[in-house]
CSV table of C-alpha atoms in Angstrom, one decimal:
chain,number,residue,atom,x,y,z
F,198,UNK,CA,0.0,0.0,0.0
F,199,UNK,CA,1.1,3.3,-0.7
F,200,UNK,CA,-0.6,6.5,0.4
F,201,UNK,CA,0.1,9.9,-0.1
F,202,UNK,CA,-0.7,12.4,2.4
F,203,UNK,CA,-1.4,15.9,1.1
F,204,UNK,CA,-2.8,19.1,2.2
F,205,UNK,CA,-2.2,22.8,2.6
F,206,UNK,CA,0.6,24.1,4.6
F,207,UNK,CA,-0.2,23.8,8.1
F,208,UNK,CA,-2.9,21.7,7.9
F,209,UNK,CA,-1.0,18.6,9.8
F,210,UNK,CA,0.5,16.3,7.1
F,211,UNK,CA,3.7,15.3,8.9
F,212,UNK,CA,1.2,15.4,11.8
F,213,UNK,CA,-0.6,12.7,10.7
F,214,UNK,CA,2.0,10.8,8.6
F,215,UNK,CA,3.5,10.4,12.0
F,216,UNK,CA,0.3,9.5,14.3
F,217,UNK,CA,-0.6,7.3,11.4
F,218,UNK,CA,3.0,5.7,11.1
F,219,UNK,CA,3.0,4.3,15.1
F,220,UNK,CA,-0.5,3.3,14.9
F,221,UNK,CA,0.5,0.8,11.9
F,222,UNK,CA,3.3,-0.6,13.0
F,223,UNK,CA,1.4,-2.0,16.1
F,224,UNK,CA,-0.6,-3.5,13.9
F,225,UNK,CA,2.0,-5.7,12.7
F,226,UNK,CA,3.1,-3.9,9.6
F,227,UNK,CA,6.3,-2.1,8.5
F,228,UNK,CA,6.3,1.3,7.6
F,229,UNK,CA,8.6,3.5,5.2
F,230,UNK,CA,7.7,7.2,5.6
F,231,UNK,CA,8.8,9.3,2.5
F,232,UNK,CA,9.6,12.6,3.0
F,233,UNK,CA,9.2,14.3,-0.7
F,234,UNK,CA,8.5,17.6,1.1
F,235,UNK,CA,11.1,19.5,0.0
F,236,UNK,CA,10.7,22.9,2.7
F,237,UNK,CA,9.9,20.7,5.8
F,238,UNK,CA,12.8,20.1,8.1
F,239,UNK,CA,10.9,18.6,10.9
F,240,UNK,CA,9.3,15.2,9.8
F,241,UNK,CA,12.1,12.7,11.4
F,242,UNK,CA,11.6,14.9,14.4
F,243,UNK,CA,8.3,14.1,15.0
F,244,UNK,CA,8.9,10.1,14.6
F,245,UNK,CA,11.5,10.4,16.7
F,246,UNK,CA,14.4,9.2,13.9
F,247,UNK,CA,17.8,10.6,13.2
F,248,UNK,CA,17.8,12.0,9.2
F,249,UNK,CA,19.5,9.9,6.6
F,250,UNK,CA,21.2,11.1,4.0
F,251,UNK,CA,18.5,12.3,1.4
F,252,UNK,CA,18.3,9.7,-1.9
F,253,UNK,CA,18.8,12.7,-4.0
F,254,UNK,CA,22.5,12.7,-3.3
F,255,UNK,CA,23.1,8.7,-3.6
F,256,UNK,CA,22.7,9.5,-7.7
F,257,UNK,CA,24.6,12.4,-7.9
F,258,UNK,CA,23.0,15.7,-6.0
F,259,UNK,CA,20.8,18.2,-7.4
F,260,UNK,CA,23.4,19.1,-10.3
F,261,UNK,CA,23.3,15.8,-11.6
F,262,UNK,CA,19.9,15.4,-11.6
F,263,UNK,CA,19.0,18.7,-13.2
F,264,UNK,CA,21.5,17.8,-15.8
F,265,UNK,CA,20.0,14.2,-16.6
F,266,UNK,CA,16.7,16.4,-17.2
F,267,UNK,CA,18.3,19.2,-19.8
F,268,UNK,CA,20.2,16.3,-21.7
F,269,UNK,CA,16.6,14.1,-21.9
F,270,UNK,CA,14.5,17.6,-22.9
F,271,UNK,CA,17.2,18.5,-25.8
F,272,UNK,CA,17.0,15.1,-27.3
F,273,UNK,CA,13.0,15.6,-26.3
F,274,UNK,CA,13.1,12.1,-24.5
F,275,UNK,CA,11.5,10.9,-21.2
F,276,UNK,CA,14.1,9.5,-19.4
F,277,UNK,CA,13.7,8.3,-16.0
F,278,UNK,CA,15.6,9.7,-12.6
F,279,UNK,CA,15.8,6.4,-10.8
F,280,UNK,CA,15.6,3.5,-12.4
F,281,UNK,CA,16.4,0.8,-9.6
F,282,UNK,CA,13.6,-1.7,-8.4
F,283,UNK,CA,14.0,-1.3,-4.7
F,284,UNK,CA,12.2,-3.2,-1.5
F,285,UNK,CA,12.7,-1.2,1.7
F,286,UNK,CA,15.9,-4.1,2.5
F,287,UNK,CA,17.3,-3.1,-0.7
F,288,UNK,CA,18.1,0.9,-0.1
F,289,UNK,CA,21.8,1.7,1.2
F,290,UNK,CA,21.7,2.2,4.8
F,291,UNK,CA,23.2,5.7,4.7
F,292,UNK,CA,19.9,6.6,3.1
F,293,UNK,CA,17.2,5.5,5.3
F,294,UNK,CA,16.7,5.4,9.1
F,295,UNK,CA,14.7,3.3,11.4
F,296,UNK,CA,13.2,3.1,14.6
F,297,UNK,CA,11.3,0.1,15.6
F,298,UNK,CA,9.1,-0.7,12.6
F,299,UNK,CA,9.5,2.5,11.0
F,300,UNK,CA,12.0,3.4,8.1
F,301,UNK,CA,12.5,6.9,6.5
F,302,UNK,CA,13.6,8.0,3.6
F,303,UNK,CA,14.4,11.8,2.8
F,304,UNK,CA,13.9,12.9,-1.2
F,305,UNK,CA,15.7,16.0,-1.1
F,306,UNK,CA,15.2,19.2,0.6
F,307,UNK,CA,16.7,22.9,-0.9
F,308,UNK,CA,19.4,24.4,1.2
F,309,UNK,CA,20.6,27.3,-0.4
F,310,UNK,CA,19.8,30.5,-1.5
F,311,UNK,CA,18.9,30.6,-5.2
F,312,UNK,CA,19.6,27.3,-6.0
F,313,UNK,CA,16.5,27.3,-8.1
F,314,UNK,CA,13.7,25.0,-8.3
F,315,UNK,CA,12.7,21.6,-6.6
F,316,UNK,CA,12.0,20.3,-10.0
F,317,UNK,CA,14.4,17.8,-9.7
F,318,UNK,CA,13.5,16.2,-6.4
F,319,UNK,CA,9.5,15.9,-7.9
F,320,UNK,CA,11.2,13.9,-10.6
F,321,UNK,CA,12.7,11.8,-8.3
F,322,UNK,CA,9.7,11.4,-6.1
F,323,UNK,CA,7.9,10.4,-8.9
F,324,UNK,CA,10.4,7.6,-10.2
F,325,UNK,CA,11.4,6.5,-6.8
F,326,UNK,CA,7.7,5.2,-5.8
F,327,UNK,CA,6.7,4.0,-9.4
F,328,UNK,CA,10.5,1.6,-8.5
F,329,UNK,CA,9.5,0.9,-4.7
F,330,UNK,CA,8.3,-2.8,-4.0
F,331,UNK,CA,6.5,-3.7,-1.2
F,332,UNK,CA,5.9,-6.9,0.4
F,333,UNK,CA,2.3,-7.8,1.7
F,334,UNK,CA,3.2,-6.3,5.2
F,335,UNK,CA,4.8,-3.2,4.2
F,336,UNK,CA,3.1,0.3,3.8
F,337,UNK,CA,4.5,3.5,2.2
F,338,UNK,CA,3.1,6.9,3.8
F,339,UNK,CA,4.5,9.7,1.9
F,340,UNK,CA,4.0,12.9,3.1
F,341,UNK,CA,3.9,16.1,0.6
F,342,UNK,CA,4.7,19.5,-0.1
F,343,UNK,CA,1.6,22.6,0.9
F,344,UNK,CA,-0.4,22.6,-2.4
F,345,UNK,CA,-1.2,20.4,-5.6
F,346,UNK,CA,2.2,20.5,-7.2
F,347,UNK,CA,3.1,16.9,-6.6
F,348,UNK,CA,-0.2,15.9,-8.5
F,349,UNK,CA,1.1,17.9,-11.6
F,350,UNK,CA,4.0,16.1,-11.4
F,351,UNK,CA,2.6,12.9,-11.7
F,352,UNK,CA,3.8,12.1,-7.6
F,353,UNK,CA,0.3,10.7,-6.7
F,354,UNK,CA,-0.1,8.3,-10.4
F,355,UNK,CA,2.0,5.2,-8.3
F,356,UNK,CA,0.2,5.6,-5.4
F,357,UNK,CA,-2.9,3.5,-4.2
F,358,UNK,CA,-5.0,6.7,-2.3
F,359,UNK,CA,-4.9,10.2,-1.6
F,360,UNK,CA,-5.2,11.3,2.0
F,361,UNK,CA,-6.4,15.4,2.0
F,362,UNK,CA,-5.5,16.6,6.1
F,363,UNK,CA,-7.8,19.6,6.0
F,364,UNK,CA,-7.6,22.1,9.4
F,365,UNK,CA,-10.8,24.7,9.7
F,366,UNK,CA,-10.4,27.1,6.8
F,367,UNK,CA,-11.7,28.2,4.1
F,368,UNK,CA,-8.6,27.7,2.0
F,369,UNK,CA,-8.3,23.9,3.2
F,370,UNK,CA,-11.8,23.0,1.8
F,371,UNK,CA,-10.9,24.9,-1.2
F,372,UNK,CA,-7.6,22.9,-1.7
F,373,UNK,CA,-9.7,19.7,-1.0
F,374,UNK,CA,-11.9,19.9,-4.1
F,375,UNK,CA,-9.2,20.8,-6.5
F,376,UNK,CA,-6.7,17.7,-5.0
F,377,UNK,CA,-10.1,15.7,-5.4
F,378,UNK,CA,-10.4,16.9,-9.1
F,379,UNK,CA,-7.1,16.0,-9.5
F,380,UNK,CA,-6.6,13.1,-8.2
F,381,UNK,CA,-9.5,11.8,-9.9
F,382,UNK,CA,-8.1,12.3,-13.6
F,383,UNK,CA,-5.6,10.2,-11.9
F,384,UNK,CA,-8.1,7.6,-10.9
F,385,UNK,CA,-6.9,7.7,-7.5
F,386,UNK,CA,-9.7,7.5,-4.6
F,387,UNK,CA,-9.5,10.5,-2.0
F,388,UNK,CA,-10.0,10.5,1.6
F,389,UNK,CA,-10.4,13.1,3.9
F,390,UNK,CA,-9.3,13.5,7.3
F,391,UNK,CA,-10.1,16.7,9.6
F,392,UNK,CA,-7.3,17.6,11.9
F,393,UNK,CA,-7.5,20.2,14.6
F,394,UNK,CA,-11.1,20.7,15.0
F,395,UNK,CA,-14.5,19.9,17.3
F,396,UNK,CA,-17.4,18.3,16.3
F,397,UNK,CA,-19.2,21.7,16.2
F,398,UNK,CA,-16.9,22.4,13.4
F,399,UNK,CA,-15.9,19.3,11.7
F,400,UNK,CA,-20.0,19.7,11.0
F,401,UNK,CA,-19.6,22.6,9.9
F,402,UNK,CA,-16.7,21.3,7.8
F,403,UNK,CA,-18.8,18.4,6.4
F,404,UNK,CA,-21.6,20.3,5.2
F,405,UNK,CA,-19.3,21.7,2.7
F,406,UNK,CA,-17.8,18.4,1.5
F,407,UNK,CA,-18.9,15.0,0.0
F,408,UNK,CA,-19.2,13.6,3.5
F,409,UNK,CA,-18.7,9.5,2.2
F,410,UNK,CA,-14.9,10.5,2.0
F,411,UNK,CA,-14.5,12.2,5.4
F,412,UNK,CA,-12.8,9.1,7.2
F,413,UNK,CA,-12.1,10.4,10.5
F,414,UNK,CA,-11.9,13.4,12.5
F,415,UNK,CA,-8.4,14.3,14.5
F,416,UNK,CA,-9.3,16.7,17.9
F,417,UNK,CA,-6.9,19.7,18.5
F,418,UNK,CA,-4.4,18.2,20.7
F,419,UNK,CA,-2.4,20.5,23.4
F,420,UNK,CA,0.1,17.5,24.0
F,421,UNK,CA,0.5,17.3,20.4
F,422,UNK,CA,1.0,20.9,20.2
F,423,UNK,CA,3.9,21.2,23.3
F,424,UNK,CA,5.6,18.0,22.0
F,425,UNK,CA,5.8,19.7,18.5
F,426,UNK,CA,7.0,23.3,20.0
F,427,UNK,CA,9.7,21.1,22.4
F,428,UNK,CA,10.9,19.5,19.5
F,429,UNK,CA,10.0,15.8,20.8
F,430,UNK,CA,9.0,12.6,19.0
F,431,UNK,CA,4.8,12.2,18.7
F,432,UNK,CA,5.0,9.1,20.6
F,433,UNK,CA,1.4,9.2,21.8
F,434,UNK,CA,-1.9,7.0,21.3
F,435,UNK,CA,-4.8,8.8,19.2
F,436,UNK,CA,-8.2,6.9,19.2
F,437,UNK,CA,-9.1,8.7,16.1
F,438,UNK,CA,-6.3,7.5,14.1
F,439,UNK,CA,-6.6,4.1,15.1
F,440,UNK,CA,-9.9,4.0,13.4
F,441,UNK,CA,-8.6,5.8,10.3
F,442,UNK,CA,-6.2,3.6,10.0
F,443,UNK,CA,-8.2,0.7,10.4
F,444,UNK,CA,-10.2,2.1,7.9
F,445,UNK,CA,-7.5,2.2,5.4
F,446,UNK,CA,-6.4,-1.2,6.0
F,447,UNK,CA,-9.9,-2.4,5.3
F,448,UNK,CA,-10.6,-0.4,2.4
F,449,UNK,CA,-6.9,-1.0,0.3
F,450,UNK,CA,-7.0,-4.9,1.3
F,451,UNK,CA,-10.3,-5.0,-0.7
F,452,UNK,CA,-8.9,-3.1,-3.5
């Protein structure tokens, strides 16, 4: 299974992707989180996991990826960033971490000033999930970048869902329909889950949305909030994502 967690900035992604992550892997499965966010520094601080060198640089850096692309768009070819067929036990152990059950694995993230665009590390998003295998017990949770740009680059078409983390605005049920829209040229099913709200509002929330893909609804959390201020690993229990993800275990099973 691979899912793809997307939303606006601030919504929660690495948020969930992390509450999600330690709820499956005490279910018996093994998890590889893939950070393709390119402006988030934070994910493997949340689950708690020293950074591994990002895949990016195991073929090459930036550069060399960016110079792959020019030569492939002068000859006007397709050619592909990463080619290798990979099972989580086949990726060099300088680029991915674990923790218990949990493994990450870090795209690429910009560094410098002016160093352009993240082009380069969609591209390599995109190849490296079409290449990933994954065995009956594995599950891929990839968490994105604010905004639709990894559906335009083709991110979400070797995935098996979409996962839309909405918080209460305007903008995030705004951003919902058009990832929906999206991801359904894609014919990829979308989920939604609402994160920092009530029930007063997530029914305010739902009256605006198709409410048959509204699988769960996340409660502001202030223990959530501290750990994430402190800097500390989201090692806590969440009712609510225990039935989302039982939900998604269900649901992609069935598939």
């Amino acid at each position: 299974m691979k899912i793809l967690i997307c939303g606006k900035g601030g919504s929660g992604k690495s948020t969930v992707t992390t509450l999600l992550a330690n709820n499956l892997q005490t279910k018996g499965y093994r998890i590889i989180v893939v950070d393709t966010d390119e402006s988030n520094y934070g994910l493997n601080t949340q689950l708690g996991i020293n950074a591994p060198k990002e895949l990016m640089d195991q073929i090459g850096g930036k550069k060399a990826i960016i110079d792959k692309m020019l030569v492939a768009r002068e000859k006007g070819e397709k050619v592909p960033i990463f080619t290798e067929k990979w099972c989580i036990d086949d990726i060099p152990s300088d680029y991915i971490a674990k923790k218990n059950n949990i493994y990450l694995l870090q795209i690429g993230k910009v560094k410098h000033f002016g160093e352009g665009c993240a082009c380069p590390i969609g591209g390599l998003s995109r190849d490296f999930l079409k290449n990933l295998q994954l065995n009956t017990k594995d599950i891929a949770l990839i968490d994105t970048e604010a905004g639709v740009e990894h559906l335009g680059r083709g991110i979400a078409g070797n995935v098996d869902v979409v996962l839309v983390i909405l918080d209460p605005s305007y903008e995030s049920i705004q951003l919902s329909q058009k990832i929906t829209s999206m991801a359904k040229e894609g014919n990829k099913p979308v989920y939604f889950i609402l994160n920092k709200t009530d029930n007063t509002i997530a029914h305010k929330i739902a009256d605006k949305m198709d409410k048959q893909q509204i699988i769960g609804t996340i409660p502001f959390n202030p223990v959530i909030q501290e750990k994430g201020l402190n800097g500390e690993p989201l090692n806590i229990e969440s009712h609510p994502v225990t039935h989302i993800a039982d939900f998604l275990i269900q649901t992609l099973s069935g598939a």
